[in-house]
Amino acid sequence: RGDAVEEKYGTFWPRKIMMMFGAPGAGKGTQGPKIAEMLGIPQLSTGDMLREAVAKETVVGRRAKEVMAAGGLVSDDIVIGIIRERIQEEDCRSGFILDGFPRSLPQAQALDEMLAAAGEAVSLVVAFDVDPAVLEERVCGRWVDKASGRSYHARYAPPKSMKFDADGKPIPSTMKDDVTGAPLMQRPDDTSQALRKRLDGYRSVTAPILDHYAPRGIVRRVNGGAPIALVWEEVRAKLGKKREARPACGHQRLDAAVSGVS
């Protein structure tokens, strides 16, 4: 076990401060937990961190609670503060993956400043690229049983009852749960129109962030349109490419920062 741990750290570190980007249906939700498990670092979502900080009544959590109680929106300053608190915990000692943050270039810049104050920097940005036509097939083919949460897909995991119309598309009235026979439903976000809107928003937000980190040589693009097993092989290969991040704003990485988040 000791040799395995040493090999893992020798191959993948100091790639400990990671971000993941992917449009709806790009596979980020599938690959993210696998990356976290393999590297032994937590995948942190801003929503979960916010709820946890409020529940624990941390200093920043109390600020967030006051803002939300007044009907306001949580500011970037508060979100950065919540991240700063969360990454001090023991499970982040060797690193962490940010999921769903940053969502704008100013947020990325604020995050960089916060990390640079500790002599650290984002060390890897993984972006899952998928052709829009493939995304539409993946997302718009989703069906779910509302009562149980059982999910289906018209192509990859169809219900037994599914029948097609003359154009080869599933007939909605034939989409029924395998267990109860109850009618399946599609979420409002899983329509072509909603997907196009979400993709436009994703591109407008993500492109400037990837451009921001690209000069540092830390952006890794992955073909998320490939079969799941092949996507994972590419992810794993690109995680292991050794290149140390160049901190922004001229800050030099501290030796102490290499061993873990302080």
Short mmCIF file of C-alpha atoms in Angstrom, two decimals:
data_model
loop_
_atom_site.label_atom_id
_atom_site.label_comp_id
_atom_site.label_asym_id
_atom_site.label_seq_id
_atom_site.Cartn_x
_atom_site.Cartn_y
_atom_site.Cartn_z
CA ARG A 1 0.00 0.00 0.00
CA GLY A 2 2.85 2.37 0.84
CA ASP A 3 4.41 1.87 -2.60
CA ALA A 4 1.05 2.48 -4.27
CA VAL A 5 0.53 5.73 -2.39
CA GLU A 6 4.05 6.87 -3.18
CA GLU A 7 3.54 6.09 -6.87
CA LYS A 8 0.23 7.97 -6.94
CA TYR A 9 1.72 11.08 -5.37
CA GLY A 10 4.80 10.89 -7.54
CA THR A 11 2.71 10.72 -10.70
CA PHE A 12 -0.08 13.18 -10.01
CA TRP A 13 1.25 15.75 -7.54
CA PRO A 14 1.56 18.69 -7.22
CA ARG A 15 -1.67 18.66 -9.27
CA LYS A 16 -3.85 19.16 -6.30
CA ILE A 17 -5.94 22.25 -7.00
CA MET A 18 -8.22 21.33 -9.86
CA MET A 19 -11.26 22.65 -11.71
CA MET A 20 -13.66 20.81 -13.98
CA PHE A 21 -15.71 22.32 -16.77
CA GLY A 22 -18.25 20.62 -18.98
CA ALA A 23 -21.51 21.51 -20.68
CA PRO A 24 -24.69 19.69 -19.59
CA GLY A 25 -24.31 16.06 -20.65
CA ALA A 26 -20.56 16.30 -21.23
CA GLY A 27 -19.77 13.61 -18.64
CA LYS A 28 -18.38 15.76 -15.85
CA GLY A 29 -20.77 14.18 -13.37
CA THR A 30 -19.55 10.71 -14.36
CA GLN A 31 -15.81 11.39 -14.45
CA GLY A 32 -15.54 13.81 -11.51
CA PRO A 33 -16.19 11.28 -8.74
CA LYS A 34 -13.77 8.84 -10.39
CA ILE A 35 -11.02 11.48 -10.42
CA ALA A 36 -11.71 12.32 -6.78
CA GLU A 37 -11.63 8.64 -5.77
CA MET A 38 -8.44 7.87 -7.68
CA LEU A 39 -6.54 10.87 -6.32
CA GLY A 40 -8.03 10.69 -2.83
CA ILE A 41 -9.12 14.32 -2.82
CA PRO A 42 -12.64 15.75 -2.36
CA GLN A 43 -14.82 17.16 -5.12
CA LEU A 44 -16.24 20.42 -3.78
CA SER A 45 -19.38 22.07 -5.11
CA THR A 46 -20.20 25.63 -4.12
CA GLY A 47 -23.77 24.69 -3.25
CA ASP A 48 -22.69 21.95 -0.84
CA MET A 49 -20.01 24.17 0.71
CA LEU A 50 -22.48 27.00 1.23
CA ARG A 51 -25.05 24.76 2.91
CA GLU A 52 -22.36 23.17 5.08
CA ALA A 53 -20.95 26.55 6.16
CA VAL A 54 -24.41 27.82 7.08
CA ALA A 55 -25.22 24.62 9.00
CA LYS A 56 -21.92 24.75 10.91
CA GLU A 57 -22.38 28.47 11.57
CA THR A 58 -18.86 29.33 10.49
CA VAL A 59 -17.88 33.00 10.36
CA VAL A 60 -18.54 33.23 6.62
CA GLY A 61 -21.51 30.89 6.91
CA ARG A 62 -23.21 33.34 9.28
CA ARG A 63 -22.63 36.15 6.80
CA ALA A 64 -24.15 34.06 4.03
CA LYS A 65 -27.15 33.17 6.18
CA GLU A 66 -27.85 36.84 6.91
CA VAL A 67 -27.70 37.73 3.22
CA MET A 68 -30.00 34.87 2.20
CA ALA A 69 -32.43 35.61 5.04
CA ALA A 70 -32.73 39.15 3.69
CA GLY A 71 -33.47 37.78 0.23
CA GLY A 72 -30.13 38.83 -1.23
CA LEU A 73 -27.67 36.99 -3.46
CA VAL A 74 -24.48 35.60 -1.94
CA SER A 75 -21.59 37.74 -3.18
CA ASP A 76 -18.39 36.45 -4.77
CA ASP A 77 -16.53 37.66 -1.67
CA ILE A 78 -18.62 35.38 0.55
CA VAL A 79 -18.23 32.41 -1.81
CA ILE A 80 -14.45 32.87 -1.88
CA GLY A 81 -14.50 33.06 1.93
CA ILE A 82 -16.45 29.80 2.13
CA ILE A 83 -13.94 28.11 -0.17
CA ARG A 84 -11.07 29.49 1.93
CA GLU A 85 -12.63 27.99 5.06
CA ARG A 86 -13.45 24.65 3.46
CA ILE A 87 -9.99 23.97 2.04
CA GLN A 88 -8.45 24.27 5.49
CA GLU A 89 -10.09 20.98 6.48
CA GLU A 90 -8.07 17.79 6.77
CA ASP A 91 -9.56 16.07 3.71
CA CYS A 92 -8.19 18.90 1.54
CA ARG A 93 -4.65 18.52 2.85
CA SER A 94 -3.50 16.94 -0.40
CA GLY A 95 -5.78 18.86 -2.71
CA PHE A 96 -9.32 19.35 -3.92
CA ILE A 97 -11.44 19.65 -7.05
CA LEU A 98 -13.68 22.66 -7.54
CA ASP A 99 -16.93 21.77 -9.29
CA GLY A 100 -19.17 24.61 -10.45
CA PHE A 101 -16.74 27.37 -9.57
CA PRO A 102 -15.59 29.77 -10.88
CA ARG A 103 -18.55 30.80 -13.03
CA SER A 104 -17.07 34.04 -14.28
CA LEU A 105 -13.69 35.58 -15.03
CA PRO A 106 -13.88 37.90 -11.98
CA GLN A 107 -14.53 34.86 -9.78
CA ALA A 108 -11.50 33.11 -11.30
CA GLN A 109 -9.34 36.15 -10.64
CA ALA A 110 -10.59 36.40 -7.04
CA LEU A 111 -9.86 32.71 -6.52
CA ASP A 112 -6.35 33.18 -7.92
CA GLU A 113 -5.70 36.02 -5.48
CA MET A 114 -6.93 33.97 -2.54
CA LEU A 115 -4.71 31.01 -3.47
CA ALA A 116 -1.70 33.22 -4.26
CA ALA A 117 -1.87 34.67 -0.76
CA ALA A 118 -0.95 31.18 0.46
CA GLY A 119 1.67 30.71 -2.25
CA GLU A 120 -0.57 28.40 -4.25
CA ALA A 121 -2.25 28.32 -7.64
CA VAL A 122 -4.74 26.33 -9.65
CA SER A 123 -2.72 23.42 -11.00
CA LEU A 124 -5.09 21.72 -13.45
CA VAL A 125 -8.22 22.65 -15.39
CA VAL A 126 -10.05 19.77 -17.08
CA ALA A 127 -12.52 20.75 -19.80
CA PHE A 128 -14.82 18.12 -21.32
CA ASP A 129 -15.53 18.93 -24.97
CA VAL A 130 -18.50 17.32 -26.71
CA ASP A 131 -20.15 18.00 -30.05
CA PRO A 132 -23.50 19.80 -29.53
CA ALA A 133 -25.34 17.10 -31.50
CA VAL A 134 -24.01 14.43 -29.13
CA LEU A 135 -24.98 16.56 -26.13
CA GLU A 136 -28.51 16.91 -27.47
CA GLU A 137 -28.83 13.16 -27.91
CA ARG A 138 -27.52 12.53 -24.40
CA VAL A 139 -29.57 15.18 -22.62
CA CYS A 140 -32.81 15.08 -24.58
CA GLY A 141 -32.95 11.30 -24.39
CA ARG A 142 -33.27 11.35 -20.60
CA TRP A 143 -36.50 10.18 -18.99
CA VAL A 144 -37.25 9.70 -15.30
CA ASP A 145 -39.83 8.11 -13.03
CA LYS A 146 -40.84 10.98 -10.79
CA ALA A 147 -41.88 8.84 -7.80
CA SER A 148 -38.78 6.62 -7.54
CA GLY A 149 -36.17 8.70 -9.33
CA ARG A 150 -35.33 5.77 -11.64
CA SER A 151 -33.75 7.15 -14.78
CA TYR A 152 -33.86 5.93 -18.36
CA HIS A 153 -32.42 6.98 -21.68
CA ALA A 154 -34.06 6.51 -25.06
CA ARG A 155 -30.83 5.17 -26.57
CA TYR A 156 -28.60 3.94 -23.75
CA ALA A 157 -31.09 2.60 -21.19
CA PRO A 158 -34.61 2.54 -22.69
CA PRO A 159 -37.68 1.35 -20.79
CA LYS A 160 -39.07 -1.99 -21.98
CA SER A 161 -42.29 -0.31 -23.10
CA MET A 162 -40.67 2.18 -25.50
CA LYS A 163 -42.01 2.33 -29.06
CA PHE A 164 -41.01 4.58 -31.97
CA ASP A 165 -42.95 6.81 -34.31
CA ALA A 166 -42.50 7.02 -38.09
CA ASP A 167 -39.48 9.33 -37.66
CA GLY A 168 -37.73 6.90 -35.34
CA LYS A 169 -38.36 9.00 -32.24
CA PRO A 170 -39.75 7.56 -28.98
CA ILE A 171 -43.49 7.91 -28.58
CA PRO A 172 -43.96 9.74 -25.24
CA SER A 173 -47.07 7.75 -24.26
CA THR A 174 -45.06 4.51 -24.47
CA MET A 175 -42.37 5.68 -22.06
CA LYS A 176 -43.27 3.89 -18.83
CA ASP A 177 -41.39 2.77 -15.74
CA ASP A 178 -40.25 -0.86 -15.93
CA VAL A 179 -41.26 -1.54 -12.33
CA THR A 180 -44.58 0.25 -11.83
CA GLY A 181 -45.70 1.03 -15.37
CA ALA A 182 -46.15 4.66 -14.39
CA PRO A 183 -45.63 7.27 -17.15
CA LEU A 184 -42.10 8.64 -17.34
CA MET A 185 -41.38 12.34 -17.59
CA GLN A 186 -38.67 14.59 -18.99
CA ARG A 187 -37.26 17.38 -16.88
CA PRO A 188 -37.85 20.92 -18.21
CA ASP A 189 -34.09 21.34 -18.70
CA ASP A 190 -33.87 18.21 -20.86
CA THR A 191 -35.46 19.72 -23.98
CA SER A 192 -33.68 20.91 -27.12
CA GLN A 193 -34.68 24.53 -26.56
CA ALA A 194 -33.58 24.54 -22.93
CA LEU A 195 -30.32 22.79 -23.80
CA ARG A 196 -29.43 25.38 -26.46
CA LYS A 197 -29.97 28.15 -23.94
CA ARG A 198 -27.84 26.37 -21.34
CA LEU A 199 -25.07 25.74 -23.90
CA ASP A 200 -25.01 29.40 -24.92
CA GLY A 201 -24.68 30.39 -21.27
CA TYR A 202 -22.00 27.78 -20.63
CA ARG A 203 -19.90 28.92 -23.60
CA SER A 204 -20.14 32.60 -22.73
CA VAL A 205 -19.07 31.90 -19.14
CA THR A 206 -16.49 29.17 -19.68
CA ALA A 207 -14.53 30.43 -22.68
CA PRO A 208 -13.04 33.47 -20.88
CA ILE A 209 -12.07 31.30 -17.89
CA LEU A 210 -10.29 28.72 -20.04
CA ASP A 211 -8.56 31.54 -21.93
CA HIS A 212 -7.49 32.96 -18.57
CA TYR A 213 -5.75 29.74 -17.51
CA ALA A 214 -4.49 28.55 -20.91
CA PRO A 215 -1.25 30.64 -20.88
CA ARG A 216 -0.17 28.78 -17.75
CA GLY A 217 -0.25 25.47 -19.61
CA ILE A 218 -2.67 23.85 -17.16
CA VAL A 219 -5.79 23.43 -19.30
CA ARG A 220 -6.44 19.85 -20.39
CA ARG A 221 -9.18 19.29 -22.95
CA VAL A 222 -10.83 15.88 -22.99
CA ASN A 223 -12.99 14.37 -25.72
CA GLY A 224 -16.13 13.85 -23.69
CA GLY A 225 -17.97 12.51 -26.72
CA ALA A 226 -16.06 9.22 -26.70
CA PRO A 227 -17.35 6.08 -24.91
CA ILE A 228 -17.13 6.38 -21.12
CA ALA A 229 -14.19 3.95 -20.81
CA LEU A 230 -12.16 5.85 -23.42
CA VAL A 231 -12.97 9.19 -21.79
CA TRP A 232 -11.64 7.86 -18.51
CA GLU A 233 -8.44 6.62 -20.18
CA GLU A 234 -7.85 10.09 -21.63
CA VAL A 235 -8.64 11.79 -18.32
CA ARG A 236 -6.24 9.54 -16.46
CA ALA A 237 -3.48 10.11 -19.00
CA LYS A 238 -3.86 13.88 -18.85
CA LEU A 239 -3.95 13.91 -15.07
CA GLY A 240 -0.54 12.31 -15.08
CA LYS A 241 1.19 14.81 -17.37
CA LYS A 242 3.78 16.44 -15.17
CA ARG A 243 3.84 20.19 -15.33
CA GLU A 244 3.83 22.48 -12.35
CA ALA A 245 1.42 25.38 -12.41
CA ARG A 246 2.81 28.86 -12.74
CA PRO A 247 1.09 30.99 -10.09
CA ALA A 248 -0.60 34.16 -11.27
CA CYS A 249 0.32 37.71 -10.32
CA GLY A 250 4.03 36.91 -10.07
CA HIS A 251 3.68 34.98 -6.81
CA GLN A 252 6.19 32.16 -6.40
CA ARG A 253 4.93 28.81 -5.21
CA LEU A 254 6.05 28.09 -1.65
CA ASP A 255 7.66 24.79 -0.72
CA ALA A 256 5.18 24.40 2.11
CA ALA A 257 2.30 24.72 -0.33
CA VAL A 258 3.50 21.74 -2.35
CA SER A 259 2.84 19.33 0.51
CA GLY A 260 -0.75 20.41 1.09
CA VAL A 261 -3.20 23.24 1.49
CA SER A 262 -2.38 25.20 4.59
#
